[in-house]
Amino acid sequence: MGVTNAPKFEGVLPSGSSKVQMVEAMFDRIAHRYDLVNRLMTFGLDRRWRQVTVRALELPEDCLVADLACGTGDLCRGLDRARLRPIGFDISAGMLGAARGAGRLVRADVTRLPAPEGAFDGATCGFALRNLADLEAFLAELARVVRPGGRIALLEVAEPTSPALRVGHRLYFDRVVPWIGAALSDGHAYRYLPRSVAYLPPPAALVGAVAEAGFPDARRRTLSGGIVQLIVGTRS
Ligand SMILES: C[S@@+](CC[C@H](N)C(=O)[O-])C[C@H]1O[C@@H](n2cnc3c(N)ncnc32)[C@H](O)[C@@H]1O
């Protein structure tokens, strides 16, 4: 498949099992203020992005949907409001512990899901692709657990293509977000956040990898001027 989310700056950002451990410990630490910081740093836009993600599944009521790397369960709650049946999976006990009213939650590594083949009618994943140590293993697992005809919607940060927006976005992400994070939560974690964008493959490579994993109609769209991307696909 050939897609990798190895960091562009080896040595500065962790990879492999040290990344898995670092990410799990970091989310355990920031879990109690995660929702608050999210709302503030996105000016509440994250709610709208999640609504768009749930709608993009285009699944009928009662479908069973895995929310992978569910964190504090925001997408699970959105899926539930859309009368879908979510099950959230996350590696961080702290994030799962901070999830309120998110329904059924399972502590698991999303590259090794405790679910049979074709178990789900759909799957979502919000802002986690860059946090995974092995993106290719995740996509293979996604294809394994989603039934043929099932739908996926993957939400992730992105970099705007417009040069002016890119500069403003960089300034906000590199300076303001770490400042908000340090004031309200954990400075280290919110300095890592902007740097973790370096783990993301370029858009065409990411869409190509999703298509090749078993979602041949994979399509990407951007939201809010390109600061967020949504990849949608159907399991072949
Ligand atoms: C930025 S948070 C996103 C949480 C939630 N999806 C949201 O939209 O707010 C990333 C989440 O990915 C989880 N995560 C990272 N690596 C994981 C893995 N290998 N397996 C399961 N969860 C993982 C973290 O614990 C964290 O909760």
PDB file of C-alpha atoms and ligand atoms in Angstrom:
ATOM      1  CA  MET A   1       0.000   0.000   0.000  1.00  0.00           C
ATOM      2  CA  GLY A   2       2.947   2.219   0.740  1.00  0.00           C
ATOM      3  CA  VAL A   3       1.303   4.901   2.866  1.00  0.00           C
ATOM      4  CA  THR A   4       3.063   5.857   6.029  1.00  0.00           C
ATOM      5  CA  ASN A   5       2.483   8.285   8.822  1.00  0.00           C
ATOM      6  CA  ALA A   6       6.096   8.168   9.897  1.00  0.00           C
ATOM      7  CA  PRO A   7       6.992  11.659  11.144  1.00  0.00           C
ATOM      8  CA  LYS A   8       8.747  13.962   8.690  1.00  0.00           C
ATOM      9  CA  PHE A   9      11.099  15.040  11.462  1.00  0.00           C
ATOM     10  CA  GLU A  10      12.581  11.792  12.839  1.00  0.00           C
ATOM     11  CA  GLY A  11      14.091  12.257  16.262  1.00  0.00           C
ATOM     12  CA  VAL A  12      11.786  15.148  17.109  1.00  0.00           C
ATOM     13  CA  LEU A  13       8.553  13.173  17.025  1.00  0.00           C
ATOM     14  CA  PRO A  14       8.265   9.590  18.319  1.00  0.00           C
ATOM     15  CA  SER A  15       7.286   6.592  16.192  1.00  0.00           C
ATOM     16  CA  GLY A  16       6.374   2.910  16.669  1.00  0.00           C
ATOM     17  CA  SER A  17       5.675   1.620  20.180  1.00  0.00           C
ATOM     18  CA  SER A  18       7.147   4.703  21.866  1.00  0.00           C
ATOM     19  CA  LYS A  19       4.568   6.813  19.998  1.00  0.00           C
ATOM     20  CA  VAL A  20       1.718   4.531  21.141  1.00  0.00           C
ATOM     21  CA  GLN A  21       2.842   4.856  24.779  1.00  0.00           C
ATOM     22  CA  MET A  22       3.437   8.602  24.552  1.00  0.00           C
ATOM     23  CA  VAL A  23       0.023   9.222  22.921  1.00  0.00           C
ATOM     24  CA  GLU A  24      -1.841   7.068  25.441  1.00  0.00           C
ATOM     25  CA  ALA A  25      -0.156   8.767  28.429  1.00  0.00           C
ATOM     26  CA  MET A  26      -0.721  12.222  26.921  1.00  0.00           C
ATOM     27  CA  PHE A  27      -4.460  11.676  26.373  1.00  0.00           C
ATOM     28  CA  ASP A  28      -4.780  10.174  29.873  1.00  0.00           C
ATOM     29  CA  ARG A  29      -3.283  13.439  31.204  1.00  0.00           C
ATOM     30  CA  ILE A  30      -5.410  15.876  29.221  1.00  0.00           C
ATOM     31  CA  ALA A  31      -8.711  13.914  29.299  1.00  0.00           C
ATOM     32  CA  HIS A  32     -10.401  15.946  32.063  1.00  0.00           C
ATOM     33  CA  ARG A  33     -10.095  19.246  30.128  1.00  0.00           C
ATOM     34  CA  TYR A  34     -10.106  17.809  26.572  1.00  0.00           C
ATOM     35  CA  ASP A  35     -13.667  18.871  25.670  1.00  0.00           C
ATOM     36  CA  LEU A  36     -13.275  22.369  27.105  1.00  0.00           C
ATOM     37  CA  VAL A  37     -10.004  23.046  25.258  1.00  0.00           C
ATOM     38  CA  ASN A  38     -11.477  21.627  22.035  1.00  0.00           C
ATOM     39  CA  ARG A  39     -14.494  23.945  22.190  1.00  0.00           C
ATOM     40  CA  LEU A  40     -12.329  26.998  22.933  1.00  0.00           C
ATOM     41  CA  MET A  41      -9.594  26.418  20.385  1.00  0.00           C
ATOM     42  CA  THR A  42     -12.052  25.675  17.559  1.00  0.00           C
ATOM     43  CA  PHE A  43     -14.559  28.400  18.628  1.00  0.00           C
ATOM     44  CA  GLY A  44     -17.118  25.587  18.859  1.00  0.00           C
ATOM     45  CA  LEU A  45     -16.653  24.653  15.180  1.00  0.00           C
ATOM     46  CA  ASP A  46     -15.703  21.098  16.157  1.00  0.00           C
ATOM     47  CA  ARG A  47     -19.386  20.415  16.926  1.00  0.00           C
ATOM     48  CA  ARG A  48     -20.356  21.311  13.366  1.00  0.00           C
ATOM     49  CA  TRP A  49     -17.509  19.209  11.888  1.00  0.00           C
ATOM     50  CA  ARG A  50     -18.721  16.194  13.833  1.00  0.00           C
ATOM     51  CA  GLN A  51     -22.336  16.731  12.660  1.00  0.00           C
ATOM     52  CA  VAL A  52     -21.116  16.838   9.052  1.00  0.00           C
ATOM     53  CA  THR A  53     -19.145  13.623   9.666  1.00  0.00           C
ATOM     54  CA  VAL A  54     -22.169  11.753  11.031  1.00  0.00           C
ATOM     55  CA  ARG A  55     -24.368  12.954   8.135  1.00  0.00           C
ATOM     56  CA  ALA A  56     -21.712  11.978   5.587  1.00  0.00           C
ATOM     57  CA  LEU A  57     -22.113   8.321   6.579  1.00  0.00           C
ATOM     58  CA  GLU A  58     -25.571   8.391   4.933  1.00  0.00           C
ATOM     59  CA  LEU A  59     -26.592   5.319   6.909  1.00  0.00           C
ATOM     60  CA  PRO A  60     -30.197   4.519   7.867  1.00  0.00           C
ATOM     61  CA  GLU A  61     -31.342   4.473  11.495  1.00  0.00           C
ATOM     62  CA  ASP A  62     -30.290   1.586  13.744  1.00  0.00           C
ATOM     63  CA  CYS A  63     -27.082   0.855  11.868  1.00  0.00           C
ATOM     64  CA  LEU A  64     -24.188  -0.258  14.066  1.00  0.00           C
ATOM     65  CA  VAL A  65     -21.269   2.177  13.833  1.00  0.00           C
ATOM     66  CA  ALA A  66     -17.782   1.869  15.349  1.00  0.00           C
ATOM     67  CA  ASP A  67     -16.323   5.192  16.455  1.00  0.00           C
ATOM     68  CA  LEU A  68     -12.600   4.508  16.368  1.00  0.00           C
ATOM     69  CA  ALA A  69     -10.335   6.415  18.761  1.00  0.00           C
ATOM     70  CA  CYS A  70     -13.530   7.833  20.229  1.00  0.00           C
ATOM     71  CA  GLY A  71     -11.831   9.828  22.998  1.00  0.00           C
ATOM     72  CA  THR A  72     -14.443  11.456  25.222  1.00  0.00           C
ATOM     73  CA  GLY A  73     -17.228  10.277  22.935  1.00  0.00           C
ATOM     74  CA  ASP A  74     -18.320  13.417  21.062  1.00  0.00           C
ATOM     75  CA  LEU A  75     -18.856  11.503  17.819  1.00  0.00           C
ATOM     76  CA  CYS A  76     -20.591   8.653  19.685  1.00  0.00           C
ATOM     77  CA  ARG A  77     -23.108  11.130  21.064  1.00  0.00           C
ATOM     78  CA  GLY A  78     -23.642  12.594  17.583  1.00  0.00           C
ATOM     79  CA  LEU A  79     -24.180   9.118  16.139  1.00  0.00           C
ATOM     80  CA  ASP A  80     -26.666   8.367  18.900  1.00  0.00           C
ATOM     81  CA  ARG A  81     -28.567  11.612  18.174  1.00  0.00           C
ATOM     82  CA  ALA A  82     -28.787  10.497  14.522  1.00  0.00           C
ATOM     83  CA  ARG A  83     -30.413   7.255  15.803  1.00  0.00           C
ATOM     84  CA  LEU A  84     -27.446   5.146  14.845  1.00  0.00           C
ATOM     85  CA  ARG A  85     -26.000   2.608  17.313  1.00  0.00           C
ATOM     86  CA  PRO A  86     -22.411   3.606  18.205  1.00  0.00           C
ATOM     87  CA  ILE A  87     -19.722   1.607  19.959  1.00  0.00           C
ATOM     88  CA  GLY A  88     -16.660   3.677  20.860  1.00  0.00           C
ATOM     89  CA  PHE A  89     -13.135   2.248  20.951  1.00  0.00           C
ATOM     90  CA  ASP A  90     -10.124   4.039  22.437  1.00  0.00           C
ATOM     91  CA  ILE A  91      -6.759   3.128  23.928  1.00  0.00           C
ATOM     92  CA  SER A  92      -6.806   5.800  26.656  1.00  0.00           C
ATOM     93  CA  ALA A  93      -8.560   4.798  29.877  1.00  0.00           C
ATOM     94  CA  GLY A  94      -8.505   8.475  30.884  1.00  0.00           C
ATOM     95  CA  MET A  95     -10.395   9.601  27.764  1.00  0.00           C
ATOM     96  CA  LEU A  96     -12.949   6.794  28.131  1.00  0.00           C
ATOM     97  CA  GLY A  97     -13.355   7.683  31.815  1.00  0.00           C
ATOM     98  CA  ALA A  98     -14.129  11.302  30.858  1.00  0.00           C
ATOM     99  CA  ALA A  99     -16.753  10.251  28.273  1.00  0.00           C
ATOM    100  CA  ARG A 100     -20.255  11.069  29.502  1.00  0.00           C
ATOM    101  CA  GLY A 101     -23.372   9.603  27.967  1.00  0.00           C
ATOM    102  CA  ALA A 102     -21.434   8.173  25.065  1.00  0.00           C
ATOM    103  CA  GLY A 103     -23.023   4.708  25.231  1.00  0.00           C
ATOM    104  CA  ARG A 104     -21.016   1.531  24.872  1.00  0.00           C
ATOM    105  CA  LEU A 105     -17.256   2.092  25.103  1.00  0.00           C
ATOM    106  CA  VAL A 106     -14.426  -0.403  24.746  1.00  0.00           C
ATOM    107  CA  ARG A 107     -10.780   0.091  25.641  1.00  0.00           C
ATOM    108  CA  ALA A 108      -8.824  -1.178  22.646  1.00  0.00           C
ATOM    109  CA  ASP A 109      -6.063  -0.341  20.205  1.00  0.00           C
ATOM    110  CA  VAL A 110      -7.821   0.503  16.946  1.00  0.00           C
ATOM    111  CA  THR A 111      -5.184  -1.349  14.966  1.00  0.00           C
ATOM    112  CA  ARG A 112      -6.316  -4.568  16.739  1.00  0.00           C
ATOM    113  CA  LEU A 113     -10.061  -4.379  17.304  1.00  0.00           C
ATOM    114  CA  PRO A 114     -11.901  -6.948  19.422  1.00  0.00           C
ATOM    115  CA  ALA A 115     -14.623  -7.308  16.761  1.00  0.00           C
ATOM    116  CA  PRO A 116     -15.356  -9.923  14.088  1.00  0.00           C
ATOM    117  CA  GLU A 117     -15.001  -9.350  10.350  1.00  0.00           C
ATOM    118  CA  GLY A 118     -17.821  -7.260   8.862  1.00  0.00           C
ATOM    119  CA  ALA A 119     -19.248  -6.505  12.323  1.00  0.00           C
ATOM    120  CA  PHE A 120     -20.162  -2.876  11.580  1.00  0.00           C
ATOM    121  CA  ASP A 121     -22.379  -1.064   9.079  1.00  0.00           C
ATOM    122  CA  GLY A 122     -20.069   1.908   9.319  1.00  0.00           C
ATOM    123  CA  ALA A 123     -17.205   3.572  11.140  1.00  0.00           C
ATOM    124  CA  THR A 124     -16.121   7.064  12.077  1.00  0.00           C
ATOM    125  CA  CYS A 125     -12.795   8.371  13.317  1.00  0.00           C
ATOM    126  CA  GLY A 126     -12.273  11.923  14.568  1.00  0.00           C
ATOM    127  CA  PHE A 127      -8.893  13.666  14.739  1.00  0.00           C
ATOM    128  CA  ALA A 128      -6.928  10.493  15.428  1.00  0.00           C
ATOM    129  CA  LEU A 129      -5.195   9.454  12.192  1.00  0.00           C
ATOM    130  CA  ARG A 130      -2.094  11.489  13.018  1.00  0.00           C
ATOM    131  CA  ASN A 131      -1.979  10.018  16.507  1.00  0.00           C
ATOM    132  CA  LEU A 132      -1.703   6.430  15.283  1.00  0.00           C
ATOM    133  CA  ALA A 133       1.674   4.724  15.059  1.00  0.00           C
ATOM    134  CA  ASP A 134       0.660   2.535  12.109  1.00  0.00           C
ATOM    135  CA  LEU A 135      -1.839   4.109   9.733  1.00  0.00           C
ATOM    136  CA  GLU A 136      -1.667   1.225   7.273  1.00  0.00           C
ATOM    137  CA  ALA A 137      -2.571  -1.314   9.990  1.00  0.00           C
ATOM    138  CA  PHE A 138      -5.464   0.922  11.031  1.00  0.00           C
ATOM    139  CA  LEU A 139      -6.859   1.110   7.483  1.00  0.00           C
ATOM    140  CA  ALA A 140      -6.582  -2.681   7.102  1.00  0.00           C
ATOM    141  CA  GLU A 141      -8.452  -3.123  10.398  1.00  0.00           C
ATOM    142  CA  LEU A 142     -11.088  -0.598   9.295  1.00  0.00           C
ATOM    143  CA  ALA A 143     -11.659  -2.604   6.109  1.00  0.00           C
ATOM    144  CA  ARG A 144     -11.835  -5.851   8.098  1.00  0.00           C
ATOM    145  CA  VAL A 145     -14.539  -4.744  10.551  1.00  0.00           C
ATOM    146  CA  VAL A 146     -16.782  -2.773   8.142  1.00  0.00           C
ATOM    147  CA  ARG A 147     -19.142  -4.960   6.089  1.00  0.00           C
ATOM    148  CA  PRO A 148     -19.295  -4.739   2.280  1.00  0.00           C
ATOM    149  CA  GLY A 149     -21.473  -1.726   1.430  1.00  0.00           C
ATOM    150  CA  GLY A 150     -20.696  -0.194   4.847  1.00  0.00           C
ATOM    151  CA  ARG A 151     -19.629   3.434   5.082  1.00  0.00           C
ATOM    152  CA  ILE A 152     -16.749   5.281   6.704  1.00  0.00           C
ATOM    153  CA  ALA A 153     -16.167   8.948   7.555  1.00  0.00           C
ATOM    154  CA  LEU A 154     -12.723  10.004   8.759  1.00  0.00           C
ATOM    155  CA  LEU A 155     -12.307  13.522  10.128  1.00  0.00           C
ATOM    156  CA  GLU A 156      -8.856  15.033  10.562  1.00  0.00           C
ATOM    157  CA  VAL A 157      -7.077  18.354  10.706  1.00  0.00           C
ATOM    158  CA  ALA A 158      -5.644  19.725   7.450  1.00  0.00           C
ATOM    159  CA  GLU A 159      -3.578  22.610   6.192  1.00  0.00           C
ATOM    160  CA  PRO A 160      -5.385  25.229   4.085  1.00  0.00           C
ATOM    161  CA  THR A 161      -4.171  25.494   0.505  1.00  0.00           C
ATOM    162  CA  SER A 162      -4.615  29.276   0.266  1.00  0.00           C
ATOM    163  CA  PRO A 163      -1.227  30.854   1.170  1.00  0.00           C
ATOM    164  CA  ALA A 164      -2.806  33.636   3.263  1.00  0.00           C
ATOM    165  CA  LEU A 165      -5.013  31.256   5.219  1.00  0.00           C
ATOM    166  CA  ARG A 166      -2.066  28.915   5.636  1.00  0.00           C
ATOM    167  CA  VAL A 167       0.026  31.594   7.320  1.00  0.00           C
ATOM    168  CA  GLY A 168      -2.797  32.634   9.654  1.00  0.00           C
ATOM    169  CA  HIS A 169      -3.635  29.032  10.454  1.00  0.00           C
ATOM    170  CA  ARG A 170       0.008  28.214  11.214  1.00  0.00           C
ATOM    171  CA  LEU A 171       0.305  31.181  13.545  1.00  0.00           C
ATOM    172  CA  TYR A 172      -2.876  30.201  15.356  1.00  0.00           C
ATOM    173  CA  PHE A 173      -1.972  26.512  15.552  1.00  0.00           C
ATOM    174  CA  ASP A 174       1.693  27.065  16.522  1.00  0.00           C
ATOM    175  CA  ARG A 175       1.258  29.980  18.930  1.00  0.00           C
ATOM    176  CA  VAL A 176      -2.308  30.390  20.188  1.00  0.00           C
ATOM    177  CA  VAL A 177      -3.314  26.733  20.585  1.00  0.00           C
ATOM    178  CA  PRO A 178      -0.254  25.833  22.758  1.00  0.00           C
ATOM    179  CA  TRP A 179      -0.932  28.964  24.836  1.00  0.00           C
ATOM    180  CA  ILE A 180      -4.600  27.999  25.434  1.00  0.00           C
ATOM    181  CA  GLY A 181      -3.503  24.417  26.157  1.00  0.00           C
ATOM    182  CA  ALA A 182      -0.825  25.486  28.642  1.00  0.00           C
ATOM    183  CA  ALA A 183      -3.210  27.852  30.420  1.00  0.00           C
ATOM    184  CA  LEU A 184      -6.024  25.345  30.792  1.00  0.00           C
ATOM    185  CA  SER A 185      -4.510  21.892  30.476  1.00  0.00           C
ATOM    186  CA  ASP A 186      -1.030  20.638  29.576  1.00  0.00           C
ATOM    187  CA  GLY A 187       1.519  22.726  27.691  1.00  0.00           C
ATOM    188  CA  HIS A 188       3.487  19.759  26.382  1.00  0.00           C
ATOM    189  CA  ALA A 189       0.405  18.090  24.874  1.00  0.00           C
ATOM    190  CA  TYR A 190      -0.770  21.244  23.117  1.00  0.00           C
ATOM    191  CA  ARG A 191       2.720  21.948  21.756  1.00  0.00           C
ATOM    192  CA  TYR A 192       2.696  18.411  20.345  1.00  0.00           C
ATOM    193  CA  LEU A 193      -0.687  18.981  18.669  1.00  0.00           C
ATOM    194  CA  PRO A 194       0.515  21.378  15.920  1.00  0.00           C
ATOM    195  CA  ARG A 195       3.698  19.342  15.433  1.00  0.00           C
ATOM    196  CA  SER A 196       1.704  16.110  15.022  1.00  0.00           C
ATOM    197  CA  VAL A 197       0.367  17.380  11.681  1.00  0.00           C
ATOM    198  CA  ALA A 198       3.755  16.266  10.326  1.00  0.00           C
ATOM    199  CA  TYR A 199       2.556  12.674  10.690  1.00  0.00           C
ATOM    200  CA  LEU A 200      -0.223  13.112   8.127  1.00  0.00           C
ATOM    201  CA  PRO A 201       0.420  11.889   4.583  1.00  0.00           C
ATOM    202  CA  PRO A 202      -0.319  14.414   1.814  1.00  0.00           C
ATOM    203  CA  PRO A 203      -4.041  14.489   0.845  1.00  0.00           C
ATOM    204  CA  ALA A 204      -3.763  12.450  -2.369  1.00  0.00           C
ATOM    205  CA  ALA A 205      -1.663   9.745  -0.674  1.00  0.00           C
ATOM    206  CA  LEU A 206      -4.108   9.532   2.228  1.00  0.00           C
ATOM    207  CA  VAL A 207      -7.171   9.192  -0.031  1.00  0.00           C
ATOM    208  CA  GLY A 208      -5.284   6.671  -2.201  1.00  0.00           C
ATOM    209  CA  ALA A 209      -4.436   4.564   0.846  1.00  0.00           C
ATOM    210  CA  VAL A 210      -8.056   4.579   2.063  1.00  0.00           C
ATOM    211  CA  ALA A 211      -9.222   3.552  -1.432  1.00  0.00           C
ATOM    212  CA  GLU A 212      -6.644   0.792  -1.665  1.00  0.00           C
ATOM    213  CA  ALA A 213      -7.496  -0.532   1.800  1.00  0.00           C
ATOM    214  CA  GLY A 214     -10.991  -1.471   0.544  1.00  0.00           C
ATOM    215  CA  PHE A 215     -12.936   1.766   0.028  1.00  0.00           C
ATOM    216  CA  PRO A 216     -12.430   2.348  -3.720  1.00  0.00           C
ATOM    217  CA  ASP A 217     -14.819   5.329  -3.935  1.00  0.00           C
ATOM    218  CA  ALA A 218     -12.940   7.236  -1.198  1.00  0.00           C
ATOM    219  CA  ARG A 219     -13.370  10.998  -1.568  1.00  0.00           C
ATOM    220  CA  ARG A 220     -11.927  13.920   0.361  1.00  0.00           C
ATOM    221  CA  ARG A 221     -13.548  17.260   1.079  1.00  0.00           C
ATOM    222  CA  THR A 222     -12.376  20.104   3.239  1.00  0.00           C
ATOM    223  CA  LEU A 223     -14.329  22.145   5.767  1.00  0.00           C
ATOM    224  CA  SER A 224     -13.934  25.641   7.232  1.00  0.00           C
ATOM    225  CA  GLY A 225     -11.545  26.985   4.611  1.00  0.00           C
ATOM    226  CA  GLY A 226      -9.435  23.832   4.541  1.00  0.00           C
ATOM    227  CA  ILE A 227      -8.429  23.585   8.194  1.00  0.00           C
ATOM    228  CA  VAL A 228     -10.223  20.254   8.466  1.00  0.00           C
ATOM    229  CA  GLN A 229     -10.593  17.343   6.036  1.00  0.00           C
ATOM    230  CA  LEU A 230     -13.249  14.644   5.795  1.00  0.00           C
ATOM    231  CA  ILE A 231     -12.637  11.401   3.917  1.00  0.00           C
ATOM    232  CA  VAL A 232     -15.718   9.354   3.084  1.00  0.00           C
ATOM    233  CA  GLY A 233     -15.885   5.932   1.459  1.00  0.00           C
ATOM    234  CA  THR A 234     -17.898   2.739   0.915  1.00  0.00           C
ATOM    235  CA  ARG A 235     -16.528  -0.744   1.672  1.00  0.00           C
ATOM    236  CA  SER A 236     -16.258  -2.787  -1.536  1.00  0.00           C
TER     237      SER A 236
HETATM  238  C1  LIG B   1      -7.426  13.952  19.310  1.00  0.00           C
HETATM  239  S1  LIG B   1      -8.223  12.649  20.166  1.00  0.00           S
HETATM  240  C2  LIG B   1      -9.752  12.497  19.289  1.00  0.00           C
HETATM  241  C3  LIG B   1     -10.864  11.974  20.132  1.00  0.00           C
HETATM  242  C4  LIG B   1     -12.232  11.973  19.469  1.00  0.00           C
HETATM  243  N1  LIG B   1     -12.256  11.097  18.319  1.00  0.00           N
HETATM  244  C5  LIG B   1     -12.653  13.350  19.072  1.00  0.00           C
HETATM  245  O1  LIG B   1     -13.069  13.533  17.916  1.00  0.00           O
HETATM  246  O2  LIG B   1     -12.618  14.247  19.920  1.00  0.00           O
HETATM  247  C6  LIG B   1      -7.316  11.239  19.607  1.00  0.00           C
HETATM  248  C7  LIG B   1      -7.736   9.958  20.306  1.00  0.00           C
HETATM  249  O3  LIG B   1      -7.073   8.868  19.681  1.00  0.00           O
HETATM  250  C8  LIG B   1      -6.834   7.891  20.671  1.00  0.00           C
HETATM  251  N2  LIG B   1      -5.842   6.943  20.174  1.00  0.00           N
HETATM  252  C9  LIG B   1      -4.595   7.209  19.740  1.00  0.00           C
HETATM  253  N3  LIG B   1      -3.989   6.083  19.330  1.00  0.00           N
HETATM  254  C10 LIG B   1      -4.898   5.074  19.486  1.00  0.00           C
HETATM  255  C11 LIG B   1      -4.885   3.684  19.216  1.00  0.00           C
HETATM  256  N4  LIG B   1      -3.818   3.095  18.672  1.00  0.00           N
HETATM  257  N5  LIG B   1      -5.980   2.962  19.491  1.00  0.00           N
HETATM  258  C12 LIG B   1      -7.080   3.549  20.034  1.00  0.00           C
HETATM  259  N6  LIG B   1      -7.152   4.874  20.311  1.00  0.00           N
HETATM  260  C13 LIG B   1      -6.081   5.627  20.037  1.00  0.00           C
HETATM  261  C14 LIG B   1      -6.379   8.726  21.866  1.00  0.00           C
HETATM  262  O4  LIG B   1      -6.435   8.027  23.076  1.00  0.00           O
HETATM  263  C15 LIG B   1      -7.361   9.893  21.789  1.00  0.00           C
HETATM  264  O5  LIG B   1      -8.505   9.660  22.571  1.00  0.00           O
END
